[in-house]
Amino acid sequence: MVAAQKKRDQPWLMRTYSGHSSAKASNTLYRTNLAKGQTGLSVAFDLPTQTGYDADSPLARGEVGKVGVPISSIEDMDQLFDQMPLDQMNTSMTINATAPWLLSLYIGLAQRRGIDATKLSGTTQNDIIKEYLSRGTYIFPPGPSMRLIADTINYTVKHVPKWNPTNICSYHLQEAGATPVQELAYALCTAMAVLDRVKASGEIAPEAFPQVVERISFFVNAGIRFVEECCKLRAFGEMWDELTLQRYQVEDPKLRRFRYGVQVNSLGLTEPQPENNVQRIVLEMLAVVLSKGARARAIQLPAWNEALGLPRPWDQQWALRMQQVVAFETDLLEYEDILDGSPVIAAKVRELIEGARREIDQVEAQGGIIAAIESGYIKRELVGSHMNRLRAIESGDLKIIGVNCFQETAESPLTLGADGGIMKTNPAAEREQIERLLAHRQKRNGDEVQAALQGLTDAARSGENVMPSSIRCALAGVTTGEWGDSLRAVFGEFRPPTGIDIAIDSREVLGKKDLVTDLRARVASTGSALGRPLKLLVGKPGLDGHSNGAEQIAVKARDVGFEVVYDGIRLTPPQIAQAAEEEGVHLIGLSILSGSHMELVASVVQELRSRDLADVPVVVGGIIPREDADKLLALGVRAVYTPKDFNLNAIMVDMVDVIREGNGLARLGLPH
Amino acid sequence: MTVINLPEPEQLAARILRGERAAVASGLNLLDNKRAAARDRSARLLASLSAEQALPKGHLIGVTGPPGAGKSSLVAAMIREWRLAGTTVGVLAVDPSSRPEMGGGALLGDRIRIKNSSHDEGLFIRSLANRNQLGGVATEVWPMSWLMLACFDIVLIETVGVGQTEIDIAEIGDTICYVAQPASGDTIQYLKSGIIEIPDIFAVNKCDLGAPARKTAAEISRSAPRQDRREAWDYPVCLVSATMNTGIKAFHEHFARHRQFLANTGLLGKLRSRHQSAWVIRLLKEEFGTFGLELAGGRELIGQRLSENGVNQFAEYEQLRKHILSRFMSVNPPSSPTKRS
Ligand code: B12
Ligand SMILES: Nc1nc2c(ncn2[C@@H]2O[C@H](COP(=O)(O)OP(=O)(O)OP(=O)(O)O)[C@@H](O)[C@H]2O)c(=O)[nH]1
Ligand SMILES: [Mg+2]
């Protein structure tokens, strides 16, 4: 009881990324979270909402209300924020391709409730670049997408001044394997692309441009190497300060401050011994709070059961309490920056800045980040970095406690409950949302809807800012799918490069006798026995954007001698079955992490049967709870792999055996 | 024992000619299969397909050019035009394999560039690895392209990104298109080497990049063959952009025009029969070696037999295989099981 009265800094905003099943269920969750001391909201939307489809679209099947809240119209938005004062809260929305739409629904709702838009504060993520590179909820090609971002910035700067219209995200790049240097470089390149685009729009007077720069905030990641991560954030601050001064002539240092929110690393959170994730999360948070000069403005933490499935309210509460303990029990907030003056830290910061500068030059030389996305360069770099990480885990060079070392464990009481330690979303959510949507379509005024949509189309064509017409659409009761379809018709759709066309890992060298050479021999001899080289289709059905697993499986399979077809994310079951047929593959590997595996796998299996391909074996990987794995096996799936199967070579051994078995050859089993 | 059931070739041929996609797929699998029993059936399949099929049917197009020039993107743009006109298209897309010591695997990446996201029964894409064979296409491509021609109006082959030595595509396609990369060393090398003679149509892609594309087009126009390799053909050089969809219509029309030109001048039949002879010999050599070719009378004699008027090369191929196989048996008779006891 010593320092209780001492002056303390204000803590950061504490959030929990959440939303599921329906607007109503999510509203209840938000209100209990706020009652527990959470200070900001962070809305997770479901994938149909993020990709601009209505709940009753065939593409939304199995995905409605699964990984977030479904928002089809202003009525859902109203229910989501029921009994919440929009003018007194700070709402962060993880929304990108459809960001102008969700923001319009929010502004429209405020208008309906008689709240002035200038009072709204919060954030739309609204960064399309990292969608192409990692997150996967893109819709339109880069040109029109960047213009939509510029539209929201131009609109909010004038009409919703407290809003953060875009959050430049490096978080998702680290989740796709990026190194700290890559995170720094690509985030800053993205920021330049956005600011240059806004500047080029000519809607902002030069003297007002510093205000635009000031509105740009970041969403970053912090991994387990927390010293280096802390240095990365200091490096971010320095580089942003320099860039905004030199490139955009922002003279006022206050407007050049690097403002950022954080979600800590989740890629490194494990399925085996999941309780260890708690200490990982706490250490990762240290990186973004330790240094006062580079401290986060807002933090959201994942839960201990991250790799098992969605968190329950209690799991989220535990994550919130971690933040509260650091902020309110420790003495951290009583000090000035405790790292200033450390030569060790300063040297590391220098090193990161130099590395990042080199990579930025590399990207600029290629014509900027959009050109480097279209050419596949950045995606290849990320897939390569992630490959390095997985190879290091396989070899044991990178230690992951409970995964590749110290595996022995007592049974964990955390996962013993009937729910398996994870949240189950309401299975009736999809049906109920569709009913709500159909009823809404009945109630609204059809002429108003048509006129509003026409206004949107006209604006999209003419180049006029789409925000006013989108707000009009929101008020007229237009649906998410209608908004998306109207713009798809004008802008078209885009599929970015997959990045898997990287060189073979040269560390798996010639002549060495190891598991890889053994595997190559197995693949080759099995191919000879069957008459042609083994051919694998890696498929990602549904709206799921988690591509890491599929990419790494595809690259590894190529490295051990498979001929591999991988057409990227977001395919329909008929497209996957058709590719399997046209390509004549020996094995189909599906990767699903969005929780929709039961519906999607059943539907792929069905499509294969209807094409006479029932004999082609199917394996599935991803976030698949144990009981679902059994159900999938009963459906005819030959094997199910989850994050605990971190050894890709072992997966390859097994896949060869699945093919052998399906063709009447003896299994070869694990090599000795 | 493996339990793969190989399809009955004659029945399969009938289904392929009816345009059944599943049959096309399993026919392609069969042609790709290297086991002895499958080679036998492949030959029968080709023979029965060609018995039903006039030689100068359809249009076989080869698209070649340096890596990353935009071959797949351009193929996608052309397919859009054909599909709008109701023309069906089969594609064989060849990608490089890694070296055998590195496992020989392949990432078949053309497909994602060529295919648009919508479901289309009039388009069929088979990706292939070149399996370290020289020449930008694999041996399998030739019979496969013939199979596809039995049920698609147009069959298009995209080669791996080629340098200047790999020209096999010239011995498959009726019409060869070279896709140039603006201001690239590859194109210059290509122009300098003799094989500028091969393509019938030139596309300089990425014309959205402006001056470099125009410069490259001018260079090609200057060097394109004017020595009347094929009589009155004009060797068009087109500036196009696959991503901006500019110049595609005009570019695309040259293909039908070239097909018409070949038919009018009587070149189409000659070209195809010459190509087929070359490939029959290549396939036989791959399967039986030089010794096998000798057993069938030697390369020259086979060439003569194949080029005789009215010969169905596929039927002939099957005959030659049988002949060589029987000679192999008599040269090296398998020991009878009774002797071993
Ligand atoms: C990285 C990650 C992301 C990255 C994805 C980057 C990318 N390009 O892949 C980012 C940050 C973009 C992301 C976003 C989202 N995520 Co996420 N993400 C993860 C995370 C942390 C790791 C997944 C991963 O990449 N692991 C590494 C790879 C190598 O492992 P893997 O895919 O599991 O593959 C292994 C095996 O499963 C198997 N395997 C997988 N596929 C295949 C295929 C074949 C053929 C074979 C043989 C084997 C195989 O082999 C691999 C080797 O071990 C997981 C939680 C976790 N720790 O697992 C959550 C998680 C998957 N995400 C989740 C969610 C909800 C989301 C969002 C939908 C949130 C939202 N509402 O917006 C978004 C949107 C993404 C989208 N468009 O779909 C949930 C899914 C919940 C569920 N299933 O019930 C999870 C489980 C987190 C959680 N607990 O809430 N995510
Ligand atoms: N600027 C521009 N880029 C293009 C154009 N066409 C294709 N590209 C880009 O060029 C790159 C290669 O395109 P592909 O169509 O895959 O080229 P390819 O010749 O098939 O490549 P390989 O099969 O790998 O040899 C991609 O990044 C395309 O986006 C174009 O008209 N303009
Ligand atoms: Mg290609």
mmCIF file of N, CA and C in Angstrom, chain B residues 209-268:
data_model
loop_
_atom_site.group_PDB
_atom_site.id
_atom_site.type_symbol
_atom_site.label_atom_id
_atom_site.label_comp_id
_atom_site.label_asym_id
_atom_site.label_seq_id
_atom_site.Cartn_x
_atom_site.Cartn_y
_atom_site.Cartn_z
ATOM 1 N N LEU B 209 1.421 -0.004 -70.287
ATOM 2 C CA LEU B 209 2.679 0.586 -69.815
ATOM 3 C C LEU B 209 3.198 1.670 -70.757
ATOM 4 N N GLY B 210 2.562 1.789 -71.936
ATOM 5 C CA GLY B 210 2.890 2.911 -72.818
ATOM 6 C C GLY B 210 4.102 2.688 -73.714
ATOM 7 N N ALA B 211 5.009 3.655 -73.690
ATOM 8 C CA ALA B 211 6.121 3.710 -74.648
ATOM 9 C C ALA B 211 6.905 2.395 -74.818
ATOM 10 N N PRO B 212 7.299 1.728 -73.725
ATOM 11 C CA PRO B 212 8.094 0.511 -73.923
ATOM 12 C C PRO B 212 7.367 -0.518 -74.800
ATOM 13 N N ALA B 213 6.042 -0.600 -74.630
ATOM 14 C CA ALA B 213 5.266 -1.567 -75.413
ATOM 15 C C ALA B 213 5.279 -1.168 -76.889
ATOM 16 N N ARG B 214 5.109 0.129 -77.141
ATOM 17 C CA ARG B 214 5.091 0.577 -78.539
ATOM 18 C C ARG B 214 6.441 0.334 -79.204
ATOM 19 N N LYS B 215 7.498 0.553 -78.411
ATOM 20 C CA LYS B 215 8.838 0.365 -78.959
ATOM 21 C C LYS B 215 9.054 -1.114 -79.323
ATOM 22 N N THR B 216 8.650 -1.990 -78.417
ATOM 23 C CA THR B 216 8.814 -3.421 -78.678
ATOM 24 C C THR B 216 8.010 -3.846 -79.905
ATOM 25 N N ALA B 217 6.806 -3.329 -80.018
ATOM 26 C CA ALA B 217 5.978 -3.675 -81.179
ATOM 27 C C ALA B 217 6.661 -3.240 -82.470
ATOM 28 N N ALA B 218 7.266 -2.053 -82.418
ATOM 29 C CA ALA B 218 7.947 -1.558 -83.620
ATOM 30 C C ALA B 218 9.129 -2.459 -83.969
ATOM 31 N N GLU B 219 9.867 -2.879 -82.936
ATOM 32 C CA GLU B 219 11.011 -3.767 -83.183
ATOM 33 C C GLU B 219 10.563 -5.079 -83.822
ATOM 34 N N ILE B 220 9.478 -5.620 -83.289
ATOM 35 C CA ILE B 220 9.008 -6.903 -83.841
ATOM 36 C C ILE B 220 8.534 -6.703 -85.274
ATOM 37 N N SER B 221 7.806 -5.646 -85.512
ATOM 38 C CA SER B 221 7.303 -5.411 -86.875
ATOM 39 C C SER B 221 8.468 -5.353 -87.861
ATOM 40 N N ARG B 222 9.558 -4.717 -87.435
ATOM 41 C CA ARG B 222 10.718 -4.633 -88.327
ATOM 42 C C ARG B 222 11.319 -6.002 -88.603
ATOM 43 N N SER B 223 11.347 -6.868 -87.568
ATOM 44 C CA SER B 223 12.051 -8.138 -87.742
ATOM 45 C C SER B 223 11.157 -9.302 -88.145
ATOM 46 N N ALA B 224 9.846 -9.129 -88.074
ATOM 47 C CA ALA B 224 8.960 -10.248 -88.375
ATOM 48 C C ALA B 224 9.203 -10.706 -89.812
ATOM 49 N N PRO B 225 9.040 -11.993 -90.039
ATOM 50 C CA PRO B 225 9.413 -12.563 -91.329
ATOM 51 C C PRO B 225 8.574 -11.985 -92.450
ATOM 52 N N ARG B 226 9.241 -11.576 -93.481
ATOM 53 C CA ARG B 226 8.529 -11.074 -94.645
ATOM 54 C C ARG B 226 8.886 -11.917 -95.864
ATOM 55 N N GLN B 227 9.638 -13.026 -95.582
ATOM 56 C CA GLN B 227 10.080 -13.810 -96.724
ATOM 57 C C GLN B 227 9.046 -14.864 -97.137
ATOM 58 N N ASP B 228 7.802 -14.528 -96.890
ATOM 59 C CA ASP B 228 6.714 -15.364 -97.376
ATOM 60 C C ASP B 228 6.836 -16.818 -96.986
ATOM 61 N N ARG B 229 7.024 -16.977 -95.690
ATOM 62 C CA ARG B 229 7.130 -18.343 -95.189
ATOM 63 C C ARG B 229 5.863 -19.122 -95.529
ATOM 64 N N ARG B 230 4.743 -18.512 -95.288
ATOM 65 C CA ARG B 230 3.509 -19.208 -95.615
ATOM 66 C C ARG B 230 2.677 -18.341 -96.535
ATOM 67 N N GLU B 231 3.160 -18.174 -97.725
ATOM 68 C CA GLU B 231 2.449 -17.414 -98.743
ATOM 69 C C GLU B 231 1.918 -16.086 -98.226
ATOM 70 N N ALA B 232 0.613 -15.887 -98.378
ATOM 71 C CA ALA B 232 0.099 -14.534 -98.200
ATOM 72 C C ALA B 232 -0.299 -14.173 -96.770
ATOM 73 N N TRP B 233 0.331 -14.741 -95.807
ATOM 74 C CA TRP B 233 -0.038 -14.374 -94.431
ATOM 75 C C TRP B 233 0.715 -13.112 -94.004
ATOM 76 N N ASP B 234 0.057 -12.264 -93.192
ATOM 77 C CA ASP B 234 0.643 -10.948 -92.936
ATOM 78 C C ASP B 234 1.345 -10.788 -91.576
ATOM 79 N N TYR B 235 1.391 -11.836 -90.768
ATOM 80 C CA TYR B 235 2.086 -11.778 -89.474
ATOM 81 C C TYR B 235 1.768 -10.516 -88.676
ATOM 82 N N PRO B 236 0.524 -10.388 -88.222
ATOM 83 C CA PRO B 236 0.147 -9.163 -87.492
ATOM 84 C C PRO B 236 0.876 -9.039 -86.155
ATOM 85 N N VAL B 237 1.162 -7.797 -85.797
ATOM 86 C CA VAL B 237 1.744 -7.489 -84.489
ATOM 87 C C VAL B 237 0.731 -6.617 -83.749
ATOM 88 N N CYS B 238 0.230 -7.116 -82.623
ATOM 89 C CA CYS B 238 -0.861 -6.404 -81.939
ATOM 90 C C CYS B 238 -0.403 -5.845 -80.607
ATOM 91 N N LEU B 239 -0.789 -4.618 -80.345
ATOM 92 C CA LEU B 239 -0.575 -4.030 -79.022
ATOM 93 C C LEU B 239 -1.822 -4.307 -78.190
ATOM 94 N N VAL B 240 -1.648 -5.025 -77.086
ATOM 95 C CA VAL B 240 -2.822 -5.362 -76.279
ATOM 96 C C VAL B 240 -2.527 -5.145 -74.795
ATOM 97 N N SER B 241 -3.586 -5.078 -74.019
ATOM 98 C CA SER B 241 -3.437 -5.128 -72.565
ATOM 99 C C SER B 241 -4.483 -6.093 -72.035
ATOM 100 N N ALA B 242 -3.994 -7.178 -71.480
ATOM 101 C CA ALA B 242 -4.921 -8.187 -70.965
ATOM 102 C C ALA B 242 -5.682 -7.640 -69.776
ATOM 103 N N THR B 243 -4.990 -6.879 -68.927
ATOM 104 C CA THR B 243 -5.670 -6.427 -67.716
ATOM 105 C C THR B 243 -6.645 -5.283 -67.982
ATOM 106 N N MET B 244 -6.309 -4.412 -68.952
ATOM 107 C CA MET B 244 -7.233 -3.322 -69.245
ATOM 108 C C MET B 244 -8.217 -3.706 -70.354
ATOM 109 N N ASN B 245 -8.034 -4.929 -70.887
ATOM 110 C CA ASN B 245 -8.905 -5.413 -71.951
ATOM 111 C C ASN B 245 -8.884 -4.493 -73.181
ATOM 112 N N THR B 246 -7.712 -3.982 -73.512
ATOM 113 C CA THR B 246 -7.642 -3.144 -74.716
ATOM 114 C C THR B 246 -6.988 -3.910 -75.865
ATOM 115 N N GLY B 247 -7.509 -3.681 -77.047
ATOM 116 C CA GLY B 247 -6.946 -4.296 -78.251
ATOM 117 C C GLY B 247 -7.281 -5.769 -78.410
ATOM 118 N N ILE B 248 -8.067 -6.296 -77.494
ATOM 119 C CA ILE B 248 -8.316 -7.743 -77.489
ATOM 120 C C ILE B 248 -9.161 -8.178 -78.692
ATOM 121 N N LYS B 249 -10.179 -7.382 -79.008
ATOM 122 C CA LYS B 249 -11.096 -7.782 -80.084
ATOM 123 C C LYS B 249 -10.336 -7.957 -81.391
ATOM 124 N N ALA B 250 -9.558 -6.952 -81.749
ATOM 125 C CA ALA B 250 -8.821 -7.007 -83.016
ATOM 126 C C ALA B 250 -7.823 -8.161 -83.000
ATOM 127 N N PHE B 251 -7.127 -8.298 -81.893
ATOM 128 C CA PHE B 251 -6.144 -9.365 -81.733
ATOM 129 C C PHE B 251 -6.809 -10.731 -81.918
ATOM 130 N N HIS B 252 -7.931 -10.874 -81.248
ATOM 131 C CA HIS B 252 -8.668 -12.118 -81.232
ATOM 132 C C HIS B 252 -9.130 -12.510 -82.636
ATOM 133 N N GLU B 253 -9.512 -11.521 -83.427
ATOM 134 C CA GLU B 253 -10.025 -11.831 -84.774
ATOM 135 C C GLU B 253 -8.965 -12.413 -85.700
ATOM 136 N N HIS B 254 -7.694 -12.117 -85.429
ATOM 137 C CA HIS B 254 -6.633 -12.681 -86.266
ATOM 138 C C HIS B 254 -6.605 -14.212 -86.215
ATOM 139 N N PHE B 255 -7.067 -14.771 -85.107
ATOM 140 C CA PHE B 255 -6.994 -16.228 -84.980
ATOM 141 C C PHE B 255 -7.940 -16.908 -85.968
ATOM 142 N N ALA B 256 -9.182 -16.439 -86.000
ATOM 143 C CA ALA B 256 -10.135 -17.027 -86.944
ATOM 144 C C ALA B 256 -9.650 -16.764 -88.375
ATOM 145 N N ARG B 257 -9.091 -15.589 -88.569
ATOM 146 C CA ARG B 257 -8.621 -15.232 -89.912
ATOM 147 C C ARG B 257 -7.474 -16.161 -90.332
ATOM 148 N N HIS B 258 -6.596 -16.462 -89.382
ATOM 149 C CA HIS B 258 -5.485 -17.353 -89.717
ATOM 150 C C HIS B 258 -5.976 -18.770 -90.007
ATOM 151 N N ARG B 259 -6.939 -19.223 -89.231
ATOM 152 C CA ARG B 259 -7.517 -20.544 -89.443
ATOM 153 C C ARG B 259 -8.114 -20.618 -90.853
ATOM 154 N N GLN B 260 -8.806 -19.562 -91.225
ATOM 155 C CA GLN B 260 -9.424 -19.469 -92.545
ATOM 156 C C GLN B 260 -8.348 -19.489 -93.640
ATOM 157 N N PHE B 261 -7.307 -18.751 -93.396
ATOM 158 C CA PHE B 261 -6.187 -18.685 -94.337
ATOM 159 C C PHE B 261 -5.594 -20.088 -94.563
ATOM 160 N N LEU B 262 -5.364 -20.805 -93.463
ATOM 161 C CA LEU B 262 -4.786 -22.144 -93.582
ATOM 162 C C LEU B 262 -5.709 -23.064 -94.365
ATOM 163 N N ALA B 263 -7.011 -22.946 -94.086
ATOM 164 C CA ALA B 263 -7.970 -23.813 -94.776
ATOM 165 C C ALA B 263 -8.016 -23.465 -96.265
ATOM 166 N N ASN B 264 -8.111 -22.168 -96.563
ATOM 167 C CA ASN B 264 -8.207 -21.741 -97.969
ATOM 168 C C ASN B 264 -7.015 -22.179 -98.799
ATOM 169 N N THR B 265 -5.839 -22.079 -98.208
ATOM 170 C CA THR B 265 -4.638 -22.386 -98.981
ATOM 171 C C THR B 265 -4.315 -23.875 -98.946
ATOM 172 N N GLY B 266 -5.163 -24.659 -98.263
ATOM 173 C CA GLY B 266 -4.907 -26.098 -98.192
ATOM 174 C C GLY B 266 -3.757 -26.450 -97.263
ATOM 175 N N LEU B 267 -3.314 -25.483 -96.492
ATOM 176 C CA LEU B 267 -2.167 -25.741 -95.612
ATOM 177 C C LEU B 267 -2.546 -26.526 -94.361
ATOM 178 N N LEU B 268 -3.781 -26.385 -93.932
ATOM 179 C CA LEU B 268 -4.170 -26.952 -92.637
ATOM 180 C C LEU B 268 -3.922 -28.453 -92.575
#
